[in-house]
Tab-separated table of C-alpha atoms and ligand atoms in Angstrom:
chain	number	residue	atom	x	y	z
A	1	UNK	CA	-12.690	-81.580	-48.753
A	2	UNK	CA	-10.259	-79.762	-50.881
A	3	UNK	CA	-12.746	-76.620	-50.278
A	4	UNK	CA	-12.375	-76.936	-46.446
A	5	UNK	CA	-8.830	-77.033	-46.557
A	6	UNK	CA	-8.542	-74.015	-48.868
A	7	UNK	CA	-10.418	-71.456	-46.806
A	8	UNK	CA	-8.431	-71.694	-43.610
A	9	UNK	CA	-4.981	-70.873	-45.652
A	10	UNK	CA	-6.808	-67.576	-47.387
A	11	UNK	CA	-7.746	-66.751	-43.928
A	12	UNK	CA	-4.222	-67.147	-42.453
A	13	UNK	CA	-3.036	-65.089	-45.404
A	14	UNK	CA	-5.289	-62.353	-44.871
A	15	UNK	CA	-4.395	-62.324	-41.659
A	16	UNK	CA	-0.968	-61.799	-41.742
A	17	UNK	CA	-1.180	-59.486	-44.479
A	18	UNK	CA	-3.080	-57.177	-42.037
A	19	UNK	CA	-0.951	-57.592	-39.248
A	20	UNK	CA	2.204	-56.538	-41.407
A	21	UNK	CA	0.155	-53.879	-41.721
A	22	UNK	CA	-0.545	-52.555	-38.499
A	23	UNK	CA	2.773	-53.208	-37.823
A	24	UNK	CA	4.425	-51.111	-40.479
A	25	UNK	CA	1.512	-48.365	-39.232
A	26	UNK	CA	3.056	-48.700	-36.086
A	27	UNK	CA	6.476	-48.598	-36.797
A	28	UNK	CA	6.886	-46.461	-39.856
A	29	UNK	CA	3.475	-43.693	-39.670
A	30	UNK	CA	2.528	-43.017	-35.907
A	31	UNK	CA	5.832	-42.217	-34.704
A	32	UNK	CA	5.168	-39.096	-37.281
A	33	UNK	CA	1.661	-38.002	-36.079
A	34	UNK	CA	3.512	-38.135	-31.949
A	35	UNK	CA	2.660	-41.875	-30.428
A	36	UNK	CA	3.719	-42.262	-27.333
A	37	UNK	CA	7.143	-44.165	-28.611
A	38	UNK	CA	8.844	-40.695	-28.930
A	39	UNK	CA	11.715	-39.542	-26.642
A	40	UNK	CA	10.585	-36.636	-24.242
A	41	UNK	CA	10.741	-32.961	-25.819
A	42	UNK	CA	13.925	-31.444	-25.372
A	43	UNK	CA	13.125	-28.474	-22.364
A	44	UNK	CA	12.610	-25.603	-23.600
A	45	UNK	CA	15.978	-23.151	-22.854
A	46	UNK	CA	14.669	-19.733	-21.992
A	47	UNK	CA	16.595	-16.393	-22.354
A	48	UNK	CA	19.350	-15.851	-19.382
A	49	UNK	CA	19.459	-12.190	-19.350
A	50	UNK	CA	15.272	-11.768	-19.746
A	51	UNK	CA	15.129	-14.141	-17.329
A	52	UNK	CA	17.987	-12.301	-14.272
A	53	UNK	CA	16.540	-8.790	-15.356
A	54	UNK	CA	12.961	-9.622	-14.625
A	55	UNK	CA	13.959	-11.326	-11.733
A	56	UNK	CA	15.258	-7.808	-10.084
A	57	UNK	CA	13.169	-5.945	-7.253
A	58	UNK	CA	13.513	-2.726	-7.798
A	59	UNK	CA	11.279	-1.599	-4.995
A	60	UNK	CA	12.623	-3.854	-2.146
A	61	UNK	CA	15.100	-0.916	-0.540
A	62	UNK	CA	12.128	1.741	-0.577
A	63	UNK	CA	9.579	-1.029	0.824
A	64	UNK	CA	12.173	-2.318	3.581
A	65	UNK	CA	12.409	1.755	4.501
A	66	UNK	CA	8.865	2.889	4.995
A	67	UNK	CA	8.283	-0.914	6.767
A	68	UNK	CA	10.709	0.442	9.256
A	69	UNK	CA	9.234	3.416	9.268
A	70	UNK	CA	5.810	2.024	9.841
A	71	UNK	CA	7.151	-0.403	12.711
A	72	UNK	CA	8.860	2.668	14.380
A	73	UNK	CA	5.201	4.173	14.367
A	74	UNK	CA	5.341	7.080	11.150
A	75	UNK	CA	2.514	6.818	9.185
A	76	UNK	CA	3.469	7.554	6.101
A	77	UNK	CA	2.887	10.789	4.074
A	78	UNK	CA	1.597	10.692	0.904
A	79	UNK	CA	4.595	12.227	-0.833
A	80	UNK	CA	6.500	9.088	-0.002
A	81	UNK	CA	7.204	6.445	-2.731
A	82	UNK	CA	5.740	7.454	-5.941
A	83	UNK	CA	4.446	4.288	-7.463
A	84	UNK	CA	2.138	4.000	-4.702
A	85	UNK	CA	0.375	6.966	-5.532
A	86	UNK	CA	-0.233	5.881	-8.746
A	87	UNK	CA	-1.788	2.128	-7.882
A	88	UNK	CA	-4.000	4.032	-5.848
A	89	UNK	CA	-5.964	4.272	-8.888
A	90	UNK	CA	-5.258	0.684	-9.836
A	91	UNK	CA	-7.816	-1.312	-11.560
A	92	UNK	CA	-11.140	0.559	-10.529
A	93	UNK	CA	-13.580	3.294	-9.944
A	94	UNK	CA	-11.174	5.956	-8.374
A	95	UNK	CA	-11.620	8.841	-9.650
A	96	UNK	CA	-8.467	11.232	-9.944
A	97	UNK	CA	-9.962	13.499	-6.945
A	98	UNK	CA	-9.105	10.356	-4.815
A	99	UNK	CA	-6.062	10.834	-5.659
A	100	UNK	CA	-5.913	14.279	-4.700
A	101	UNK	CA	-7.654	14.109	-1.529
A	102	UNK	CA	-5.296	11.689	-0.558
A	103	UNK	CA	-3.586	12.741	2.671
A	104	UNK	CA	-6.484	14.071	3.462
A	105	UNK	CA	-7.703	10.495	3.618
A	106	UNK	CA	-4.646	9.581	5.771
A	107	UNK	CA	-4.408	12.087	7.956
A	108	UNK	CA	-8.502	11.121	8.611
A	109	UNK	CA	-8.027	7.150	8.990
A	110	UNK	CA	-4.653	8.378	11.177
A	111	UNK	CA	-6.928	9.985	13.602
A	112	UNK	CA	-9.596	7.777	13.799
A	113	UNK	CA	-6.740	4.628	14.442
A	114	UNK	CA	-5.767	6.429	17.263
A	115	UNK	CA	-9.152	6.094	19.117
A	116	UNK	CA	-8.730	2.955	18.505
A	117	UNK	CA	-5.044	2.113	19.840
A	118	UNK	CA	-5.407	-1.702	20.098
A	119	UNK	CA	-5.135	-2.480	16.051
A	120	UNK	CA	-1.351	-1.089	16.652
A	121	UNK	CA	-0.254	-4.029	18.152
A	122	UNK	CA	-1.990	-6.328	15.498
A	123	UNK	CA	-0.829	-4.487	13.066
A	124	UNK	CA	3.155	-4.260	13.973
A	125	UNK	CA	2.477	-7.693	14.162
A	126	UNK	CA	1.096	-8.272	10.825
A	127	UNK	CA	3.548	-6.091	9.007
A	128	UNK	CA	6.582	-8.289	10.825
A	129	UNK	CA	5.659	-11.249	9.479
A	130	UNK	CA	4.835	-9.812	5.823
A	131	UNK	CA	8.116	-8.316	5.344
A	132	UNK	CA	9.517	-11.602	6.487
A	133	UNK	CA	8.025	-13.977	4.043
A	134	UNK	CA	8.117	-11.324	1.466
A	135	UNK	CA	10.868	-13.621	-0.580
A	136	UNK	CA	10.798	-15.019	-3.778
A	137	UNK	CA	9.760	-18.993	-3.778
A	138	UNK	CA	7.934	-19.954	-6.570
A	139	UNK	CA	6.039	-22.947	-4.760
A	140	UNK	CA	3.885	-20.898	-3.396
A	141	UNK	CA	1.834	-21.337	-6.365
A	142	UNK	CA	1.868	-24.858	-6.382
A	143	UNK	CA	0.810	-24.773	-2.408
A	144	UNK	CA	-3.153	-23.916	-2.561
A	145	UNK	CA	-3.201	-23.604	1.212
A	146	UNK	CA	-1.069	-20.954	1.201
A	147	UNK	CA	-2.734	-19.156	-1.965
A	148	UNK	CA	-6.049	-19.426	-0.115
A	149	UNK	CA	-5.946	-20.359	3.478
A	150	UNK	CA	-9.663	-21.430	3.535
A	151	UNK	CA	-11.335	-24.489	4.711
A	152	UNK	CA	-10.624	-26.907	1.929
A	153	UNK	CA	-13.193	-27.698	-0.879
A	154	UNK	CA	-13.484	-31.127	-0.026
A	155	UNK	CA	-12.230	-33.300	2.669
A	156	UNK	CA	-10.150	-35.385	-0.095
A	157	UNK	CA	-8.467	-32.342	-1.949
A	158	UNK	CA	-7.572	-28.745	-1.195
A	159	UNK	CA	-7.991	-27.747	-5.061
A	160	UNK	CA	-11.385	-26.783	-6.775
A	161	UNK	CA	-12.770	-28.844	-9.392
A	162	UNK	CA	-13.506	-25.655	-11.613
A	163	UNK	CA	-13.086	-21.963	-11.429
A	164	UNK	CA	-14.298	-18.977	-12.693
A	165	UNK	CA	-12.247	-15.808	-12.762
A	166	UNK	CA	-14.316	-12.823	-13.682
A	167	UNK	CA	-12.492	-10.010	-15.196
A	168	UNK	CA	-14.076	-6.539	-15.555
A	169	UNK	CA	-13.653	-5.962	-18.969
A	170	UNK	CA	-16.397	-4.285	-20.839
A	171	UNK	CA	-16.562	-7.565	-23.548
A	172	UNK	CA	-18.803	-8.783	-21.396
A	173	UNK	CA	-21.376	-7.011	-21.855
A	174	UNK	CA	-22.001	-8.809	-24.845
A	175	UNK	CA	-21.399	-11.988	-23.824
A	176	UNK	CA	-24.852	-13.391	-22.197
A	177	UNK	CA	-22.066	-15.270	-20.186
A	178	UNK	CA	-23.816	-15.560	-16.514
A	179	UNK	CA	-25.246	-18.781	-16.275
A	180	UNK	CA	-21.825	-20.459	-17.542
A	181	UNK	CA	-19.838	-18.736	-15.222
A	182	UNK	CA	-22.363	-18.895	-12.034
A	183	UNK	CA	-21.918	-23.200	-13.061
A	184	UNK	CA	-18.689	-23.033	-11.406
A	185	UNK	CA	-17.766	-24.340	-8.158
A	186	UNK	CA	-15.522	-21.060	-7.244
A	187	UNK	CA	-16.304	-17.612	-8.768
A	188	UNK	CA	-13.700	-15.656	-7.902
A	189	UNK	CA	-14.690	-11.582	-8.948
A	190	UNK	CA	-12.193	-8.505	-8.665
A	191	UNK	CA	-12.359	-5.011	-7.233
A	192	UNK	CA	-15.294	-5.301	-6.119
A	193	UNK	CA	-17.019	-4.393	-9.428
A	194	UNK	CA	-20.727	-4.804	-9.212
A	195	UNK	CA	-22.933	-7.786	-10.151
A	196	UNK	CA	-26.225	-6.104	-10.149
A	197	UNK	CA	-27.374	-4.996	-12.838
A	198	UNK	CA	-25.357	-6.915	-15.088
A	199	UNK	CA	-25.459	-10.550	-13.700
A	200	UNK	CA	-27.222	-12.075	-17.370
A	201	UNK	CA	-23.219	-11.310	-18.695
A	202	UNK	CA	-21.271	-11.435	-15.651
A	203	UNK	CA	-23.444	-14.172	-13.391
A	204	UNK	CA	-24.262	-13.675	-9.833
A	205	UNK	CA	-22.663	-15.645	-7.586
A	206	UNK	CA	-19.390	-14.882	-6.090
A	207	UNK	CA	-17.089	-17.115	-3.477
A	208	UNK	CA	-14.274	-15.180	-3.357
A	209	UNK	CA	-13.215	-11.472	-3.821
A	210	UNK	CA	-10.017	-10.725	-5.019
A	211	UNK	CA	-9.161	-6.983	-4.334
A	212	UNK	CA	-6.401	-4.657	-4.220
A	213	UNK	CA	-5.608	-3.200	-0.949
A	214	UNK	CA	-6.746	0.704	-1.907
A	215	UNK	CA	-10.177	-1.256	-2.146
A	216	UNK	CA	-9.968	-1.639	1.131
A	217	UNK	CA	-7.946	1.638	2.485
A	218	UNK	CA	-10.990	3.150	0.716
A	219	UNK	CA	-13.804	0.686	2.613
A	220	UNK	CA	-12.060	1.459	6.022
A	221	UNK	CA	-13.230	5.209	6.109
A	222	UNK	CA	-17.090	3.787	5.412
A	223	UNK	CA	-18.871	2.868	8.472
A	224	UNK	CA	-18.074	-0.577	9.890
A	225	UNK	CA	-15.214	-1.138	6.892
A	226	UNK	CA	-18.255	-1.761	4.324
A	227	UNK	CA	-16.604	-3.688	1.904
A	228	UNK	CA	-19.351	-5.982	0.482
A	229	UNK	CA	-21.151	-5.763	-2.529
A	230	UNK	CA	-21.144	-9.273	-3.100
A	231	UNK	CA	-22.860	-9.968	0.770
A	232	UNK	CA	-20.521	-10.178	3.977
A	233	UNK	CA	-20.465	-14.402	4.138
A	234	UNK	CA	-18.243	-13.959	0.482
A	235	UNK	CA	-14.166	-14.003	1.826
A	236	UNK	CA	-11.962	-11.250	0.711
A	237	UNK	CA	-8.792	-11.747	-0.385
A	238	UNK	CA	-6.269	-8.657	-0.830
A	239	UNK	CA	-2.682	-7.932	-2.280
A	240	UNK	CA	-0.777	-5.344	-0.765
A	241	UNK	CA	0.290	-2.094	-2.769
A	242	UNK	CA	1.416	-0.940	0.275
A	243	UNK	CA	2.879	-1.439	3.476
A	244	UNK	CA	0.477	0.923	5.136
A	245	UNK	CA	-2.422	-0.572	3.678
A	246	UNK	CA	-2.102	-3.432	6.567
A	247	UNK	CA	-3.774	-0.463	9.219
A	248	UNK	CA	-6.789	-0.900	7.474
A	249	UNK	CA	-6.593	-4.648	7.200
A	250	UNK	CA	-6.367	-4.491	11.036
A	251	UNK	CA	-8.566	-1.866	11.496
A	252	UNK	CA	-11.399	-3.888	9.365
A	253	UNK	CA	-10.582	-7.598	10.209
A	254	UNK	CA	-11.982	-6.980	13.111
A	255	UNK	CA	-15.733	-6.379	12.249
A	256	UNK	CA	-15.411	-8.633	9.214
A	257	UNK	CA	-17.612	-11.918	9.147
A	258	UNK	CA	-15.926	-13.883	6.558
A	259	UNK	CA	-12.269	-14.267	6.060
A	260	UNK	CA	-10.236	-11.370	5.359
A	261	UNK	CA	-6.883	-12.482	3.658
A	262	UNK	CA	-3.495	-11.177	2.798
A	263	UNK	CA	-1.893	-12.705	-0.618
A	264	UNK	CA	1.367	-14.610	0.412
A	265	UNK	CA	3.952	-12.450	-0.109
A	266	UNK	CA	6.278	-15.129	-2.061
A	267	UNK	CA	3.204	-15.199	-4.302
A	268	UNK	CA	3.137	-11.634	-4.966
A	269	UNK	CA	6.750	-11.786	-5.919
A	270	UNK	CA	6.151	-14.678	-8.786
A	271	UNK	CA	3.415	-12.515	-10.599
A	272	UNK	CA	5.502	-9.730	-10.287
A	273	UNK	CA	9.173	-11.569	-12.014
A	274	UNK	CA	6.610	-13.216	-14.575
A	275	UNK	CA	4.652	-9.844	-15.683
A	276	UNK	CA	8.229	-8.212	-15.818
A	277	UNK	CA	9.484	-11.297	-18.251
A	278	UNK	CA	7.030	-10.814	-20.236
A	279	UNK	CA	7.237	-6.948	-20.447
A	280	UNK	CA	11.052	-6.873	-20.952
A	281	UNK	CA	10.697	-9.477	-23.780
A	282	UNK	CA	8.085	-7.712	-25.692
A	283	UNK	CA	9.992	-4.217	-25.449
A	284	UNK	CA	12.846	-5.976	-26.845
A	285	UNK	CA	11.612	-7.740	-29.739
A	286	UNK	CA	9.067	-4.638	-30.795
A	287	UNK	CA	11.515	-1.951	-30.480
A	288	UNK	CA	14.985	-4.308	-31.331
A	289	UNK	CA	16.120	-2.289	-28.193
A	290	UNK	CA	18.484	-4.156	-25.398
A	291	UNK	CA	16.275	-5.225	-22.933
A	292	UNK	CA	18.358	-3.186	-19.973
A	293	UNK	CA	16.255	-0.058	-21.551
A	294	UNK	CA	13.349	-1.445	-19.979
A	295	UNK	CA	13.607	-0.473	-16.581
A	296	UNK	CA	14.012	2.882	-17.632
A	297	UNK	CA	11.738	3.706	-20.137
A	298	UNK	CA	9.032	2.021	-18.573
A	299	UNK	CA	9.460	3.291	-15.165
A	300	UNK	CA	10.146	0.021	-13.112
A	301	UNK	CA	9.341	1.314	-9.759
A	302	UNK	CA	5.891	2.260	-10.964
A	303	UNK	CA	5.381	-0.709	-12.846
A	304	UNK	CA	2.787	-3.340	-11.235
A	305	UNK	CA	1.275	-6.498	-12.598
A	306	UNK	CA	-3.039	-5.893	-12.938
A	307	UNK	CA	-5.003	-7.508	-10.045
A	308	UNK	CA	-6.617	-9.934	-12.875
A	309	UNK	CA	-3.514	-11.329	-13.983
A	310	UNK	CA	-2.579	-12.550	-9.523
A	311	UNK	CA	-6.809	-13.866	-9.768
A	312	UNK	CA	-5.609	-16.234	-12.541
A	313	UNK	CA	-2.093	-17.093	-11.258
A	314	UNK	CA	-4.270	-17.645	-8.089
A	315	UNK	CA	-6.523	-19.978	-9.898
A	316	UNK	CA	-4.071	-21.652	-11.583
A	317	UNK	CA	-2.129	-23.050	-8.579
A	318	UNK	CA	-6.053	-23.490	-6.420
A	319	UNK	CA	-8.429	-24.984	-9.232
A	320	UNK	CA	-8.274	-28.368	-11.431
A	321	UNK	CA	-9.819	-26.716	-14.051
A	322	UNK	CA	-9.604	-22.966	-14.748
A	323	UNK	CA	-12.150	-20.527	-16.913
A	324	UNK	CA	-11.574	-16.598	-17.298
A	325	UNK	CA	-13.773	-13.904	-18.550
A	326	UNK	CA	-13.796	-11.002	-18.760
A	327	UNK	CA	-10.362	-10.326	-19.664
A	328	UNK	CA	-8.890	-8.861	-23.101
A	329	UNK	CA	-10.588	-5.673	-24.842
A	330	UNK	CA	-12.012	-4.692	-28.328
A	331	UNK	CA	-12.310	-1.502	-30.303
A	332	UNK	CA	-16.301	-1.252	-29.326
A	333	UNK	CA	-15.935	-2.359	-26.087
A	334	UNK	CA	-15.465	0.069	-22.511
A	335	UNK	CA	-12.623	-0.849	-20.394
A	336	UNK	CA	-14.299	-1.569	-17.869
A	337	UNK	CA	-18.304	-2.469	-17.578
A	338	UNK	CA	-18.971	-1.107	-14.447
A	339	UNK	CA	-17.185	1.796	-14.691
A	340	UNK	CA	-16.363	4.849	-17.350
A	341	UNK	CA	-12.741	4.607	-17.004
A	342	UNK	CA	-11.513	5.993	-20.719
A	343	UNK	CA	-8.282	4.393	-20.604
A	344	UNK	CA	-5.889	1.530	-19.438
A	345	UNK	CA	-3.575	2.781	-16.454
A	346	UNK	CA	0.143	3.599	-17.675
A	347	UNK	CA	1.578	1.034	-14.561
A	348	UNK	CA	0.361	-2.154	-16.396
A	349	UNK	CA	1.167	-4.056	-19.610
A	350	UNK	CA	-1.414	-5.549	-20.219
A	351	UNK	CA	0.009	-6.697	-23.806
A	352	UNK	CA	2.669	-8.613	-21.726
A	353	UNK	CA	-0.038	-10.024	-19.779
A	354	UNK	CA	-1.880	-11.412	-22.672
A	355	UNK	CA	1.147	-13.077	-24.024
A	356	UNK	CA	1.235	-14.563	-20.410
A	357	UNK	CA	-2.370	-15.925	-20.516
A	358	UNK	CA	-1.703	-17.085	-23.870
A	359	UNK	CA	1.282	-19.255	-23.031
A	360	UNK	CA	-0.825	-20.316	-19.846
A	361	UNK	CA	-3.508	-22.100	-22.072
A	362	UNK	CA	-1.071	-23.367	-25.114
A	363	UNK	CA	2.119	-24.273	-23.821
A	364	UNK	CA	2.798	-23.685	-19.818
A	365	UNK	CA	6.607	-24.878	-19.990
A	366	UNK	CA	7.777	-22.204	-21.448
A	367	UNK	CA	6.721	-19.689	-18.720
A	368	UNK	CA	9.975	-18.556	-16.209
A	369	UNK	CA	9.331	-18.788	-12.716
A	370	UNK	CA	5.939	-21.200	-12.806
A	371	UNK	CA	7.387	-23.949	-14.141
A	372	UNK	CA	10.298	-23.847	-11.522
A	373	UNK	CA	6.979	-24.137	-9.448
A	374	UNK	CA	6.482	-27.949	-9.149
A	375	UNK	CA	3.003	-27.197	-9.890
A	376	UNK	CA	1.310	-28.901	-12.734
A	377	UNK	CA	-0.505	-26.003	-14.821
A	378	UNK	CA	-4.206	-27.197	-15.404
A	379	UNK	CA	-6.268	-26.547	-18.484
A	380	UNK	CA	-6.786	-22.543	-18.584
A	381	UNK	CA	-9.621	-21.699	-20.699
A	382	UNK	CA	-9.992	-18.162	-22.034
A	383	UNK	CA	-13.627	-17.185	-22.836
A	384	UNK	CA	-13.729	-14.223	-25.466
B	401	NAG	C1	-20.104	-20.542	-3.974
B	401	NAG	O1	-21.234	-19.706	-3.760
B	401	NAG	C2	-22.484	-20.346	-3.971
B	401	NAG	C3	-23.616	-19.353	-3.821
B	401	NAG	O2	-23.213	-18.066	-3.657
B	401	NAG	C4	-22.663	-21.512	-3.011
B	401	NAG	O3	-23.872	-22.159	-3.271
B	401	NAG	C5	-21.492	-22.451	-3.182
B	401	NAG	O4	-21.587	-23.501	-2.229
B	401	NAG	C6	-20.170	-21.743	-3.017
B	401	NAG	N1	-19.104	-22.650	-3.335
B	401	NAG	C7	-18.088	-22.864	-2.523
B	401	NAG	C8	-17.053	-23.823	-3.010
B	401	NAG	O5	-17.998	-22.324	-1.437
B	402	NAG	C1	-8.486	-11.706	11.616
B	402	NAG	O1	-9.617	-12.072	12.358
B	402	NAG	C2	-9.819	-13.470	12.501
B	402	NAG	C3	-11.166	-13.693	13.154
B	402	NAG	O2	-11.332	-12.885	14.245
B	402	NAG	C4	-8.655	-14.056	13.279
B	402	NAG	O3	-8.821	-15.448	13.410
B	402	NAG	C5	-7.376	-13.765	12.508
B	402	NAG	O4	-6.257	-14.238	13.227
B	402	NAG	C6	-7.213	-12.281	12.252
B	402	NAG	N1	-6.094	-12.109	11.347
B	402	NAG	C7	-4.952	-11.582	11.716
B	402	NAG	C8	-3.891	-11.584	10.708
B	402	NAG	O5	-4.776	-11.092	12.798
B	403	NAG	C1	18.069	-12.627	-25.133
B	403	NAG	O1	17.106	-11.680	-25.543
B	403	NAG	C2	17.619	-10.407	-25.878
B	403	NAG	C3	16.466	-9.481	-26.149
B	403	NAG	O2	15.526	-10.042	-27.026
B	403	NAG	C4	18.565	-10.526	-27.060
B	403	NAG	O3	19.116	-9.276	-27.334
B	403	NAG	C5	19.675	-11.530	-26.700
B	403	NAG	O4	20.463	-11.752	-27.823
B	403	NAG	C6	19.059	-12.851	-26.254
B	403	NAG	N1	20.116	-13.727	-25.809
B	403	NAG	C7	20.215	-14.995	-26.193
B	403	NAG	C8	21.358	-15.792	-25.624
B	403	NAG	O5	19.421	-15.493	-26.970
């Protein structure tokens, strides 16, 4: 009896004993390790002056001039605008007779056009409406429709369960990467740098290609705008380095069976203010400099963001879930693996850029411009 009575009051001790307890745990030692109970993190103030000098367009008067130009019907000639000379050798195989040769290459595709009057209209058209909705609005990015006007993935959802950005960067060649990247549902590749060959580190399957628009200045003197290594059903998607650039677009939509796409504009502006941010801010801290210096020394009108860092931006806003390789460089490693470029081109930062890609996959709030956005970043994953 007495034995009975006994063993439910131990039991209602314990008990309480633990809940005090977990209730002290609650109160007093998860608040430290970050439950839920904590206010919201204070935003995250970012640097006013960084943030209005990277948010300048330096080239917007020249552009605006050779547009009119274009629309009055002048091609242009290759002395015209400097920095476009130089992102003619942007990102790939050119070799620095291209560059030479180059109004020699106009003066060829000028010629040919001619034959060919009807792309004029098309392309005044074109050219209209890029210049028109070439203005900053950072919602772009959040918008996958307009970052890839395709048919969406699924009837339910315009964004990609996973994506693959492949860089060209000659660390893969070590990776044995392929079969991981091929697993996901969008492969987007860049430049058009081969797959053959190679596809054990750099996989074989492609959805979209992301060029530059010399890519396809250069395709539109092959034969029937060849511009296809990865099969003509894969969709091409371009960003403009110039004006002029949008003759061959018309010129080649034409005979192309899968879509052939223009970046947004708007979009193109965000990559631009964000690789400039990150540019001015690293010039000031490493040299202690002001930050105004920038534009000079680092000759703003020539300076361009790389077509790999728009592919991620690109996945970012399109893709639930986002994987790069191919991106980053080591001591032993070529610049590029399809190529024998020695070098890194003068117009990028890519330093900038990796501090970008960084704050991408740890902490996406503290990146001007994209988190004005309204898009929600998703989990970036760099592969090394
Ligand atoms: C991507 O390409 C592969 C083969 O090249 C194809 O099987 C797959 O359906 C494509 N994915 C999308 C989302 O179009
Ligand atoms: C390119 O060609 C496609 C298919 O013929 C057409 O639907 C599209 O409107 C063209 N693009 C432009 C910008 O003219
Ligand atoms: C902003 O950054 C620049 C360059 O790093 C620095 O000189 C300036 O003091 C900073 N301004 C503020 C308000 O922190």
């Amino acid at each position: 009896m007495k034995k009975s009575l006994q063993f439910p009051f131990t039991l209602l001790l314990l008990l309480s004993i633990l809940t005090l307890t977990l209730l002290s745990f609650r109160t007093a030692i998860l608040p430290a390790i970050g439950s839920g109970s904590l206010p919201e993190p204070e935003p995250v103030v970012l640097n006013s002056t960084l943030i209005s000098l990277a948010s300048a367009d330096p080239i917007e008067p020249d552009l605006r001039r050779e547009v009119d130009a274009l629309l009055d019907g002048n091609l242009p000639a290759s002395s015209r605008a400097r920095h476009r000379t130089i992102s003619t050798a942007d990102d790939h195989d050119h070799s620095v007779a291209d560059l030479r040769t180059r109004s020699a290459i106009r003066f060829r595709l000028r010629r040919r056009d001619y034959r060919d009057y009807r792309v004029f209209p098309q392309f005044r058209r074109l050219l209209r409406d890029w210049i028109r909705r070439r203005r900053f609005d950072p919602s772009v990015v959040a918008s996958p429709e307009l970052l890839l006007p395709l048919p969406p993935p699924s009837p339910s959802s315009r964004r990609y369960d996973s994506c693959a950005v492949v860089g060209n960067s000659g660390i893969l060649l070590s990776s044995d990467r392929g079969a991981l990247i091929d697993s996901h549902d969008l492969v987007v590749r860049l430049n058009n740098a081969r797959t053959a060959g190679y596809s054990r580190h750099v996989g074989s399957r492609t959805n979209l290609s992301f060029v530059n628009s010399n890519i396809l200045h250069l395709c539109a003197r092959r034969p029937g705008c060849f511009c296809h290594p990865y099969g003509d059903h894969v969709p091409i998607l371009m960003y403009v380095c110039q004006p002029a650039h949008l003759l061959d677009y018309s010129v080649c939509n034409a005979s192309h069976k899968a879509p052939l796409l223009v970046t947004d504009p708007g979009f193109d502006l965000l990559c631009a203010r964000i690789v400039r941010y990150y540019s001015i801010k690293r010039f000031a801290e490493a040299t202690g400099r002001p930050p105004e210096q920038w534009a000079k020394l680092r000759d703003e009108k020539a300076f361009h963001y790389s077509s790999g860092m728009q592919a991620v931006a690109l996945a970012v806003g399109a893709c639930r879930r986002v994987s790069v390789f191919g991106f980053g460089k080591a001591a032993e490693a070529k610049h590029h693996y399809h190529t024998n470029q020695k070098a890194e081109l003068a117009l990028h930062d890519y330093e900038a850029e990796y501090e970008f890609y960084r704050d991408l996959a740890e902490r996406p709030e503290v990146i001007p411009f994209l988190r004005d956005s309204g898009l929600k970043v998703p989990p970036v994953v760099f592969y090394h």
